PDB file of C-alpha atoms in Angstrom:
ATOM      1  CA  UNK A   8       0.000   0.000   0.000  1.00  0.00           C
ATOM      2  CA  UNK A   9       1.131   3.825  -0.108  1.00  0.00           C
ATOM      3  CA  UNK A  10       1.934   3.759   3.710  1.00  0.00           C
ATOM      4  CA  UNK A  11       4.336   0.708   2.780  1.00  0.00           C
ATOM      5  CA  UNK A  12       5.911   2.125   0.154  1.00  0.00           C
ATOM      6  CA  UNK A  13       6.389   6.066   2.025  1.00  0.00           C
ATOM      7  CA  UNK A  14       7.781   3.830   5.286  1.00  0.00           C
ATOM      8  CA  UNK A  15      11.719   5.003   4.700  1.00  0.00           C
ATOM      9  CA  UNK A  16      11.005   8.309   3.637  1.00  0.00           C
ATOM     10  CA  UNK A  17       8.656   8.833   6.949  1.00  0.00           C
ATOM     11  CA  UNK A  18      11.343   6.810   9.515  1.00  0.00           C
ATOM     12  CA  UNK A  19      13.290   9.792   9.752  1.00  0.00           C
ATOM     13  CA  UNK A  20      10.870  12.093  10.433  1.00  0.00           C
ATOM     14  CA  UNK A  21       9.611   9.450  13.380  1.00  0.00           C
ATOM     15  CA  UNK A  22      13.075   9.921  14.736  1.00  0.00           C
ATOM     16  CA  UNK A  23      12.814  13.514  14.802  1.00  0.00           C
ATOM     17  CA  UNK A  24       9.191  13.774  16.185  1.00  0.00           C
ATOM     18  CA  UNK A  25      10.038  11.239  19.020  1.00  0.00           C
ATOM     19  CA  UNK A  26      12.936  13.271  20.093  1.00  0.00           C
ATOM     20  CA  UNK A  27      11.015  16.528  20.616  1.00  0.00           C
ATOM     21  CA  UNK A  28       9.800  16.289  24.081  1.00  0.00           C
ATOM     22  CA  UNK A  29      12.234  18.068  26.502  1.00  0.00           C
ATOM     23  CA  UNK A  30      11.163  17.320  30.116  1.00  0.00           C
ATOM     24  CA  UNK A  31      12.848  14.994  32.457  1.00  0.00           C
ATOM     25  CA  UNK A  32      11.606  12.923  35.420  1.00  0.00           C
ATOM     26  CA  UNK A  33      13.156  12.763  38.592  1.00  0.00           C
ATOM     27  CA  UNK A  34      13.489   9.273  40.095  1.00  0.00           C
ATOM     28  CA  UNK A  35      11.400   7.702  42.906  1.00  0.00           C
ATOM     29  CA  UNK A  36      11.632   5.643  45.621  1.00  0.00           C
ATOM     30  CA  UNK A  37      10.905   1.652  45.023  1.00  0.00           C
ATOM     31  CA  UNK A  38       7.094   0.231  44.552  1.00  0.00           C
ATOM     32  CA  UNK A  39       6.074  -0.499  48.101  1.00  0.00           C
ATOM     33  CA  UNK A  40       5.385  -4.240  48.941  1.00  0.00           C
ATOM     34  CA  UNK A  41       1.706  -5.708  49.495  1.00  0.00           C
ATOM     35  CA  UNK A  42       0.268  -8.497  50.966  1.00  0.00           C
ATOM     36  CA  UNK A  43      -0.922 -10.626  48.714  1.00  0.00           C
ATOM     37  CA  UNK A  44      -3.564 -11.922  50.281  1.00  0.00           C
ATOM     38  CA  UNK A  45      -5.680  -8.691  50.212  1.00  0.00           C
ATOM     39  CA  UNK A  46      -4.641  -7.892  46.454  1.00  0.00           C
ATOM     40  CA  UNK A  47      -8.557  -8.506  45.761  1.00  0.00           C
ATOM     41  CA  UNK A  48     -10.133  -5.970  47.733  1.00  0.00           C
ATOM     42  CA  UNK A  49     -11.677  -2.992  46.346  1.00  0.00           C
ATOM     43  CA  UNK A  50      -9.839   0.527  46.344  1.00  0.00           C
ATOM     44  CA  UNK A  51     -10.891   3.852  45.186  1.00  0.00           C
ATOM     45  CA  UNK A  52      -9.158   6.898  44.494  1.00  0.00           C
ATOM     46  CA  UNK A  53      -8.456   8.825  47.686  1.00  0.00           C
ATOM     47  CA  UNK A  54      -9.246  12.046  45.598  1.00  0.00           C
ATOM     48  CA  UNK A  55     -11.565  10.948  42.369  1.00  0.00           C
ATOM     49  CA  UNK A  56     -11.927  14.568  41.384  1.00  0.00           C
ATOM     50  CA  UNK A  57      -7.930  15.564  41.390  1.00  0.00           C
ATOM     51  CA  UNK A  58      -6.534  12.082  39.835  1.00  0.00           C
ATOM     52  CA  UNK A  59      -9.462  12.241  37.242  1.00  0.00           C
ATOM     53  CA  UNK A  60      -8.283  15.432  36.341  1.00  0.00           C
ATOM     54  CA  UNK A  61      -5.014  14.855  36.033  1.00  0.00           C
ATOM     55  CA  UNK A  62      -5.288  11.758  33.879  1.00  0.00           C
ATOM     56  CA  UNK A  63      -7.626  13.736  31.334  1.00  0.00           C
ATOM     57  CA  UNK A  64      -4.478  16.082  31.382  1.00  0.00           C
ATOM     58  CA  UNK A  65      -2.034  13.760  30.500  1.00  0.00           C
ATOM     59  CA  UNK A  66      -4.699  12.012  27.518  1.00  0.00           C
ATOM     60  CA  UNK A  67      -5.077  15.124  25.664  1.00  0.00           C
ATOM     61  CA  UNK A  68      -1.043  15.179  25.915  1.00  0.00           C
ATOM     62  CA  UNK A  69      -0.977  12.202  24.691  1.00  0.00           C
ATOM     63  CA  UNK A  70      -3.056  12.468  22.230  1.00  0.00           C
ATOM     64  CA  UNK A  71      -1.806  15.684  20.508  1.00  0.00           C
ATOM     65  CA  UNK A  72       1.543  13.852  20.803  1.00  0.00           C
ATOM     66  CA  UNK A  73      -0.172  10.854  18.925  1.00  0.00           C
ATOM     67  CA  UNK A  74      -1.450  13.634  16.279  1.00  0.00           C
ATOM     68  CA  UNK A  75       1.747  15.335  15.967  1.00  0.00           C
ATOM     69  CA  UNK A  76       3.559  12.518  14.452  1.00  0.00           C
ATOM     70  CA  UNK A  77       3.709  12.827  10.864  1.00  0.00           C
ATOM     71  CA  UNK A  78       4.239   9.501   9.915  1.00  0.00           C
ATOM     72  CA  UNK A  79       1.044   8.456  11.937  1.00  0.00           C
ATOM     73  CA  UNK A  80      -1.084  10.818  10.160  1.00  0.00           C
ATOM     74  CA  UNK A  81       0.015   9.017   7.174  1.00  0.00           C
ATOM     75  CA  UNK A  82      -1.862   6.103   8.090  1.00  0.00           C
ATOM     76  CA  UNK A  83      -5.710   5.810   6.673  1.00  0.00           C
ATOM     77  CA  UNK A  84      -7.475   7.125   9.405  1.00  0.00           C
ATOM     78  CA  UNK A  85      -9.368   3.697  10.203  1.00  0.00           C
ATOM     79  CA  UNK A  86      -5.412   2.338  10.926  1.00  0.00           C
ATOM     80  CA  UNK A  87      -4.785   5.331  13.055  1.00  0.00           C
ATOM     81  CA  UNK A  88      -8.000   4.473  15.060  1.00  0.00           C
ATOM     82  CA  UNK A  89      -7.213   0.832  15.238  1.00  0.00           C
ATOM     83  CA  UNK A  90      -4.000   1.721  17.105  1.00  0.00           C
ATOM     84  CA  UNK A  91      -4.875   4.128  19.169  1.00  0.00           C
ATOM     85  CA  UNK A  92      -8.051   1.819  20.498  1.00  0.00           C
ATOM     86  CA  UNK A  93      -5.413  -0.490  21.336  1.00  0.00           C
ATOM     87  CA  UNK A  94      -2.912   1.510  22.804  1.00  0.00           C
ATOM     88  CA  UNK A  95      -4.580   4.491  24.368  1.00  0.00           C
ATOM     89  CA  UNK A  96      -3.786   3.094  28.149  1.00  0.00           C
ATOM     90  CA  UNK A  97      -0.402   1.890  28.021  1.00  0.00           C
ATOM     91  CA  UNK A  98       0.553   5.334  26.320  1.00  0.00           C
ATOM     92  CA  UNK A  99      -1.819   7.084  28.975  1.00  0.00           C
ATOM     93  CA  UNK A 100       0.485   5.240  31.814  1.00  0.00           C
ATOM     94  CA  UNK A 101       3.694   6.211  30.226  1.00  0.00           C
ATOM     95  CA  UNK A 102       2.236   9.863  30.572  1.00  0.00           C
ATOM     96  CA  UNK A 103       1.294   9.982  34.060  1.00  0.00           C
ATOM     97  CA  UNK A 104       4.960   7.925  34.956  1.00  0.00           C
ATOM     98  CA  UNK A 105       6.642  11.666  32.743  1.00  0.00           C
ATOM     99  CA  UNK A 106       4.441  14.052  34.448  1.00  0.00           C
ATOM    100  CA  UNK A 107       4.958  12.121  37.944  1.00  0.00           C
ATOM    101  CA  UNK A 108       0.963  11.395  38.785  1.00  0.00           C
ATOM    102  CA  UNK A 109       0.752  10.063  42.273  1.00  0.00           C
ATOM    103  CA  UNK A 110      -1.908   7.895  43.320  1.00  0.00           C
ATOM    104  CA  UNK A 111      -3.284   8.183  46.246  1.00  0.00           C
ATOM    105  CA  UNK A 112      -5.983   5.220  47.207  1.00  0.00           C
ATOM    106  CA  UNK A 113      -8.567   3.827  49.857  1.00  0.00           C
ATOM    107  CA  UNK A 114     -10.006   0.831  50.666  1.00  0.00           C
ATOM    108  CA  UNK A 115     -13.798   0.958  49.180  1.00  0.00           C
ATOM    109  CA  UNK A 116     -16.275  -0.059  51.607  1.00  0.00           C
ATOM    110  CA  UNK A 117     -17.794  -3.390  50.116  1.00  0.00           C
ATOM    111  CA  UNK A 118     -18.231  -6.375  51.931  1.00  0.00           C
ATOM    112  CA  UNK A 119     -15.978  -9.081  51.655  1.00  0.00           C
ATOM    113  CA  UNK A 120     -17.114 -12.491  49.622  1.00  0.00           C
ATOM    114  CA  UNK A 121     -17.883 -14.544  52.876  1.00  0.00           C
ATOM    115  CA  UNK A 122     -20.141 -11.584  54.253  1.00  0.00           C
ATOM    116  CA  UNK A 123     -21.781 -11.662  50.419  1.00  0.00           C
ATOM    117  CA  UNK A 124     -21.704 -15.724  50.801  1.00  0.00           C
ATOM    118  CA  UNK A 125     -23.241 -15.573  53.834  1.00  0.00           C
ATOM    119  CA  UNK A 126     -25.806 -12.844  53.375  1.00  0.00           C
ATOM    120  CA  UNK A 127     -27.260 -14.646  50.117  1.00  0.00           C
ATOM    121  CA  UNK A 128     -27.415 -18.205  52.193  1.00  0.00           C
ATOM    122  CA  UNK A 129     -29.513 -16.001  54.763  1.00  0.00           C
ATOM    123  CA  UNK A 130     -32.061 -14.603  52.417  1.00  0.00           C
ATOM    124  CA  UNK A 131     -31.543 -18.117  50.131  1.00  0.00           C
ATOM    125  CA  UNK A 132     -29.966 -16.916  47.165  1.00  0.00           C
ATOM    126  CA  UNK A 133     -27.218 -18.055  45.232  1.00  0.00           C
ATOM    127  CA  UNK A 134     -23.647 -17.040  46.205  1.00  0.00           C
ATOM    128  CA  UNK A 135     -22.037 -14.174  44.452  1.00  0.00           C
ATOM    129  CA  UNK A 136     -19.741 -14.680  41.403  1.00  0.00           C
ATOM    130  CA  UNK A 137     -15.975 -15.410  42.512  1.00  0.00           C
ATOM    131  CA  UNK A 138     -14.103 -11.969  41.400  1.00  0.00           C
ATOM    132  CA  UNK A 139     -11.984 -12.434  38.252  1.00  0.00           C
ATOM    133  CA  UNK A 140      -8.208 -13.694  38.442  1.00  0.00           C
ATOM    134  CA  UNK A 141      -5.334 -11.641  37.879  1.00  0.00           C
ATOM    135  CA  UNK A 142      -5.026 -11.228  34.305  1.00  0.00           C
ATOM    136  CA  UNK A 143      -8.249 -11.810  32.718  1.00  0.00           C
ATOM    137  CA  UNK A 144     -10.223  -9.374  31.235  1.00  0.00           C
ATOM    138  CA  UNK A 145     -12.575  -7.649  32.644  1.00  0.00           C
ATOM    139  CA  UNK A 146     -16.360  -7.295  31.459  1.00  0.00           C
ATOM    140  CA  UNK A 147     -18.560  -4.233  31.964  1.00  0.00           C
ATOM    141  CA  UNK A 148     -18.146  -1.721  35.118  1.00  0.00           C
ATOM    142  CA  UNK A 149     -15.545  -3.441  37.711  1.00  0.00           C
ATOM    143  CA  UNK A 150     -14.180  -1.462  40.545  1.00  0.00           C
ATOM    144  CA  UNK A 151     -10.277  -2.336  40.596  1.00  0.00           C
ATOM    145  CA  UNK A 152      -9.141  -4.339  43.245  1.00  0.00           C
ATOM    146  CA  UNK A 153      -5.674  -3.719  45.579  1.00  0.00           C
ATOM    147  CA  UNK A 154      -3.931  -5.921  42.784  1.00  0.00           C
ATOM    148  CA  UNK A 155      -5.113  -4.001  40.102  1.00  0.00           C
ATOM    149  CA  UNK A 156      -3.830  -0.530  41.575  1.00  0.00           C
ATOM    150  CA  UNK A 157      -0.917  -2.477  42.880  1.00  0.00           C
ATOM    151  CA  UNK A 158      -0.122  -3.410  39.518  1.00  0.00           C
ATOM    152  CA  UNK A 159      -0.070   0.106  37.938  1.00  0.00           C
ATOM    153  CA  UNK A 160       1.791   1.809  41.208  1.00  0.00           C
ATOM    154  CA  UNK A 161       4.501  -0.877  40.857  1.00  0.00           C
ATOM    155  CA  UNK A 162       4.898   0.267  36.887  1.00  0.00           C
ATOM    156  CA  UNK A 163       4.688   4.208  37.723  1.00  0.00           C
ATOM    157  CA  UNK A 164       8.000   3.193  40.816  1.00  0.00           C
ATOM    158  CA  UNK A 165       9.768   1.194  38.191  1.00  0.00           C
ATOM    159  CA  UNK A 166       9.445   4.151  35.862  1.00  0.00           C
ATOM    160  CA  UNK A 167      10.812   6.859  38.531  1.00  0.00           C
ATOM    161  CA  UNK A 168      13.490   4.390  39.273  1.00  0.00           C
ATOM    162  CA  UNK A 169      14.912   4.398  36.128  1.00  0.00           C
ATOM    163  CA  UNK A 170      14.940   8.111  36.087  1.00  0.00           C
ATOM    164  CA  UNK A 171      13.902   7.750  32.194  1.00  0.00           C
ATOM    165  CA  UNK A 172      14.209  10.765  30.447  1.00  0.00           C
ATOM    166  CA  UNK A 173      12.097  12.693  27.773  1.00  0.00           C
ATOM    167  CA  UNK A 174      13.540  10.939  24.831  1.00  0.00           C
ATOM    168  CA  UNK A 175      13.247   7.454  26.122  1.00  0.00           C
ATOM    169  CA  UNK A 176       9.872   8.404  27.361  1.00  0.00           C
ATOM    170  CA  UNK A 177       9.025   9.486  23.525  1.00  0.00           C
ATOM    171  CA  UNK A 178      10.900   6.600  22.363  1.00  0.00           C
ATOM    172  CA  UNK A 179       8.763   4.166  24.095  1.00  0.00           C
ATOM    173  CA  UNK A 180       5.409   5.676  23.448  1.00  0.00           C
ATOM    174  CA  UNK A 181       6.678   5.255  19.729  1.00  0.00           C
ATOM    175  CA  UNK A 182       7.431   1.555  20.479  1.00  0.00           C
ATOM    176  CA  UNK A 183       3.668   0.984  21.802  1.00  0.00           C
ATOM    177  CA  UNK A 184       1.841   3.180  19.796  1.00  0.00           C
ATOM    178  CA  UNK A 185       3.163   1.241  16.193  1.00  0.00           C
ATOM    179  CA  UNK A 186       2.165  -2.097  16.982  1.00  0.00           C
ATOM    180  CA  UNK A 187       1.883  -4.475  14.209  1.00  0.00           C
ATOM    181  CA  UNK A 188       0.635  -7.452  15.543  1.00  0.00           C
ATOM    182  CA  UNK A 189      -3.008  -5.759  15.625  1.00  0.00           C
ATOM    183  CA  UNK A 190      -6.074  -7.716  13.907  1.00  0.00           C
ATOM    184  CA  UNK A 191      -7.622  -5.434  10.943  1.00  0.00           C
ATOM    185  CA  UNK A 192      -4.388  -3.685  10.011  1.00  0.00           C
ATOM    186  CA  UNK A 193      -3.517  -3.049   6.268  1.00  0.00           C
ATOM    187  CA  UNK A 194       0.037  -1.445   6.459  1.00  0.00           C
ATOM    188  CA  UNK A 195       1.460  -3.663   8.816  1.00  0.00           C
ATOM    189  CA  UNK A 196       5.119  -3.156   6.978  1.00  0.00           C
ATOM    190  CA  UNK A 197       4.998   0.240   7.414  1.00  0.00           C
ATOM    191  CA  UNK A 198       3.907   0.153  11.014  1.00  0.00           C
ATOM    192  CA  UNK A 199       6.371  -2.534  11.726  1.00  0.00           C
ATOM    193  CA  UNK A 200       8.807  -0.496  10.834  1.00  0.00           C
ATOM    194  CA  UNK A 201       8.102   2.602  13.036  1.00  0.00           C
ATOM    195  CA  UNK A 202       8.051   0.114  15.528  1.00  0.00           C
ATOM    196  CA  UNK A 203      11.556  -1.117  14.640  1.00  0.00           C
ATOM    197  CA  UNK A 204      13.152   2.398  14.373  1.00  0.00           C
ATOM    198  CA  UNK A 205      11.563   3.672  17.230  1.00  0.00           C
ATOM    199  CA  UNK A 206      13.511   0.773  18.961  1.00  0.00           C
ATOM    200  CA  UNK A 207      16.609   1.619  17.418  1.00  0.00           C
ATOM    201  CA  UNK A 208      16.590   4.737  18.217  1.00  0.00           C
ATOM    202  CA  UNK A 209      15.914   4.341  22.114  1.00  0.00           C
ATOM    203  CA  UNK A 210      19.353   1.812  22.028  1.00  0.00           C
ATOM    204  CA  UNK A 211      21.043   4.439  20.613  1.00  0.00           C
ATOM    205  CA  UNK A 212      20.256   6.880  22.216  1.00  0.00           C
ATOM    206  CA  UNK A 213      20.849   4.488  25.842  1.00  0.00           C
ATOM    207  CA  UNK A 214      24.199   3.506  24.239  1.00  0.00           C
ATOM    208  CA  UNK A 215      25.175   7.487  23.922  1.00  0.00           C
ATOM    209  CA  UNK A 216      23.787   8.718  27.227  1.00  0.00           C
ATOM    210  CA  UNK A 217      24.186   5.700  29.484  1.00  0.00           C
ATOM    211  CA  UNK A 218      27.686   3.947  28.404  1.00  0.00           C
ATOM    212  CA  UNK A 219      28.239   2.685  31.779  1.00  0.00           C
ATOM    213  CA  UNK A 220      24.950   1.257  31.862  1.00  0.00           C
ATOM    214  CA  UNK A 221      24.944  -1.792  29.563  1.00  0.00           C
ATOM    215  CA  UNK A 222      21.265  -3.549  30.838  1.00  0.00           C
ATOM    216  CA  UNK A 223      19.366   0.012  30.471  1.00  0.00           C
ATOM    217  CA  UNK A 224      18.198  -1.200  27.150  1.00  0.00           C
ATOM    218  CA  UNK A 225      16.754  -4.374  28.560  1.00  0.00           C
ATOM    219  CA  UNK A 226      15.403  -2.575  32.119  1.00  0.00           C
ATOM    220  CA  UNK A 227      13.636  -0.026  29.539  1.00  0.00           C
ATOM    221  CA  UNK A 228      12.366  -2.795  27.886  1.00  0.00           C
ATOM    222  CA  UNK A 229      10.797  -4.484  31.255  1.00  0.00           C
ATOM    223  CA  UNK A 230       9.110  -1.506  31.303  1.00  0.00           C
ATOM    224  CA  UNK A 231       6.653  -2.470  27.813  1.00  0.00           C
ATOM    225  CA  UNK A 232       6.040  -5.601  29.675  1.00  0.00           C
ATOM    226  CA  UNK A 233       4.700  -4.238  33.164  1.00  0.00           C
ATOM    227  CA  UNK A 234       2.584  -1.992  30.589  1.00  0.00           C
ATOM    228  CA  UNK A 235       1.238  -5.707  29.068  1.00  0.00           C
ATOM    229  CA  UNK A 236       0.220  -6.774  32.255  1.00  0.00           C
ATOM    230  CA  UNK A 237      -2.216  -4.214  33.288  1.00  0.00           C
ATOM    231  CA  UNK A 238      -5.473  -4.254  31.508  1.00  0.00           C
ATOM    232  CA  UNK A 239      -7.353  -1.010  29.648  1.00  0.00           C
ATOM    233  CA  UNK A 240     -10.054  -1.707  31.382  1.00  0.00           C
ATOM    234  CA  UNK A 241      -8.805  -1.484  34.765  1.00  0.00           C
ATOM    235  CA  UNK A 242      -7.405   1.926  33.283  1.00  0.00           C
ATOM    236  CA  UNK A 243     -10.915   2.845  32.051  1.00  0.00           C
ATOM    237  CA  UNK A 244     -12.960   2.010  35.200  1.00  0.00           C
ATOM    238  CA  UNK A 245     -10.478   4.099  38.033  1.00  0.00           C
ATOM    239  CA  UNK A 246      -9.434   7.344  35.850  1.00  0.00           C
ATOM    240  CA  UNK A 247     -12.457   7.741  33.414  1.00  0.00           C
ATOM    241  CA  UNK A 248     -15.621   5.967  34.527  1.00  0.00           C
ATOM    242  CA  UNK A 249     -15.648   8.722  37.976  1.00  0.00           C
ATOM    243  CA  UNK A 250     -16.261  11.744  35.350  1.00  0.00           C
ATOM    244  CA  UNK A 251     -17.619   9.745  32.025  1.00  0.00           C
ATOM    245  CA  UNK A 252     -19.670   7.378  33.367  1.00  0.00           C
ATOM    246  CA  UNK A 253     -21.480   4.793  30.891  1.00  0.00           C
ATOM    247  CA  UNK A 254     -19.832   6.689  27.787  1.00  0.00           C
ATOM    248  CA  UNK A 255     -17.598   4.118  26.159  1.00  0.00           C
ATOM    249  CA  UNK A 256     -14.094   4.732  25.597  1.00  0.00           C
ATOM    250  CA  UNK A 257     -13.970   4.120  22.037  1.00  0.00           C
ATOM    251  CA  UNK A 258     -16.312   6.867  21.319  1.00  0.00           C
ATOM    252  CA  UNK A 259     -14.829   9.429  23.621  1.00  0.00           C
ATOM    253  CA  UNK A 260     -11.604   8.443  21.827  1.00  0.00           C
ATOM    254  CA  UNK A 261     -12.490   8.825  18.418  1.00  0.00           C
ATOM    255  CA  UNK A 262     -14.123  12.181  19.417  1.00  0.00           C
ATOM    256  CA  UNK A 263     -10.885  13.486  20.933  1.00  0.00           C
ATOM    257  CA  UNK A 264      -8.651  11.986  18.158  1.00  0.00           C
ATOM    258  CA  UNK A 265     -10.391  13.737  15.928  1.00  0.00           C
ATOM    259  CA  UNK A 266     -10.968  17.236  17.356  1.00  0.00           C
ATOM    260  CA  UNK A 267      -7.854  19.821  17.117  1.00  0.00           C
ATOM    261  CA  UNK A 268      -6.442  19.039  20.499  1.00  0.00           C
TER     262      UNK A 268
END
């Protein structure tokens, strides 16, 4: 396709775009340790109003970031939406780890499964559902558990840790936002390699700036897979659902991708 055939011309200007952010983040302490027995209770944002806010802060970043690649806006727009459906909440994450969003969470007043076991016995109905296991999707409204938030504070420490910069920052949001291996694509070539370059370019650019450093590459890439392990929905439901409520994602996406952020 044209995208395919425009994908060396456009690498370089990937490089360039992806190299434009200037802002660095200061490191953080490590990812403190739970119990894992309680990593399925129900939490809530201490302050709903403040981290809801913040997070719509950092999408609109994100998404004029998205918007101000070139090569991106290259793609047919039913690609572009494709990928950013897909990607939206790992690049979200990424955002609030570079603008250093602290969460700040309490422990939701629901009552635990033997109290709901024991209630329904009582008035002779049949036991609750057993909650979801780590990992698995989740369907419809479903408040995140201790796990869940665990999860996502443990990938915002590892991120201060590192003390990554702007440009690996912008490197790696380049790395997540081309993804190839999507169902439905048409220029997979070309998006495979933005992906690729936008690789390179992060080990180069950790072989210039960290010499002494020769794992930074592979810690950076740990990074992508703590962002695999926590799921969009889980995103969705604790930044979004508090100030959207039943509007689906996709829709408020598509809205915002294509407005003039």
């Amino acid at each position: 396709c044209r995208c395919c055939a425009e994908g060396r011309r456009h690498g370089s200007i990937l490089y360039s775009i992806l190299r434009s952010e200037e802002r660095a983040v200061p490191p953080a302490g490590p990812a403190p340790r739970g119990c894992p027995c309680g990593s399925r209770r129900r939490v809530a944002l201490r302050s709903p109003q403040v981290a809801c806010k913040a997070a719509s802060a950092v999408l609109v970043k994100t998404l004029r970031f998205v918007q101000n690649v070139p090569c991106f806006q290259e793609l047919p727009l039913e690609e572009q939406l494709l990928l950013v459906r897909s990607c939206w909440a790992p690049l979200l994450l990424l955002g609030l780890a570079q603008d250093r969003v602290h969460l700040e969470t309490v422990e939701s007043a629901e009552p635990s499964m033997l109290q709901r076991i024991l209630t329904a016995r009582q008035q002779g109905e049949q036991p609750p559902p057993r909650a979801p296991a780590a990992g698995r999707p989740h369907h419809g409204p479903h408040p995140p558990s201790a796990g869940d938030i665990q999860a996502i504070k443990g990938f915002l420490a590892k991120c201060w840790s590192l003390d990554i910069s702007t440009k690996e920052y912008a490197y790696l949001k380049g790395t997540v936002l081309f993804n190839p291996d999507l169902p439905g694509l048409q220029c997979t070539q070309y998006i495979e390699g933005l992906q690729r370059e936008a690789q390179q370019a992060l080990n180069e650019h950790v072989r210039l700036i960290h010499r002494g450093d020769e794992a930074r590459f592979a810690k950076l890439n740990v990074v992508l897979s703590l962002l695999r392990s926590i799921n969009a929905n889980v995103v969705a439901e604790l930044f979004f659902r508090p100030i959207i409520g039943a509007v689906n994602m996709d829709d408020m996406l598509l809205e915002m991708l294509c407005a003039k952020l």
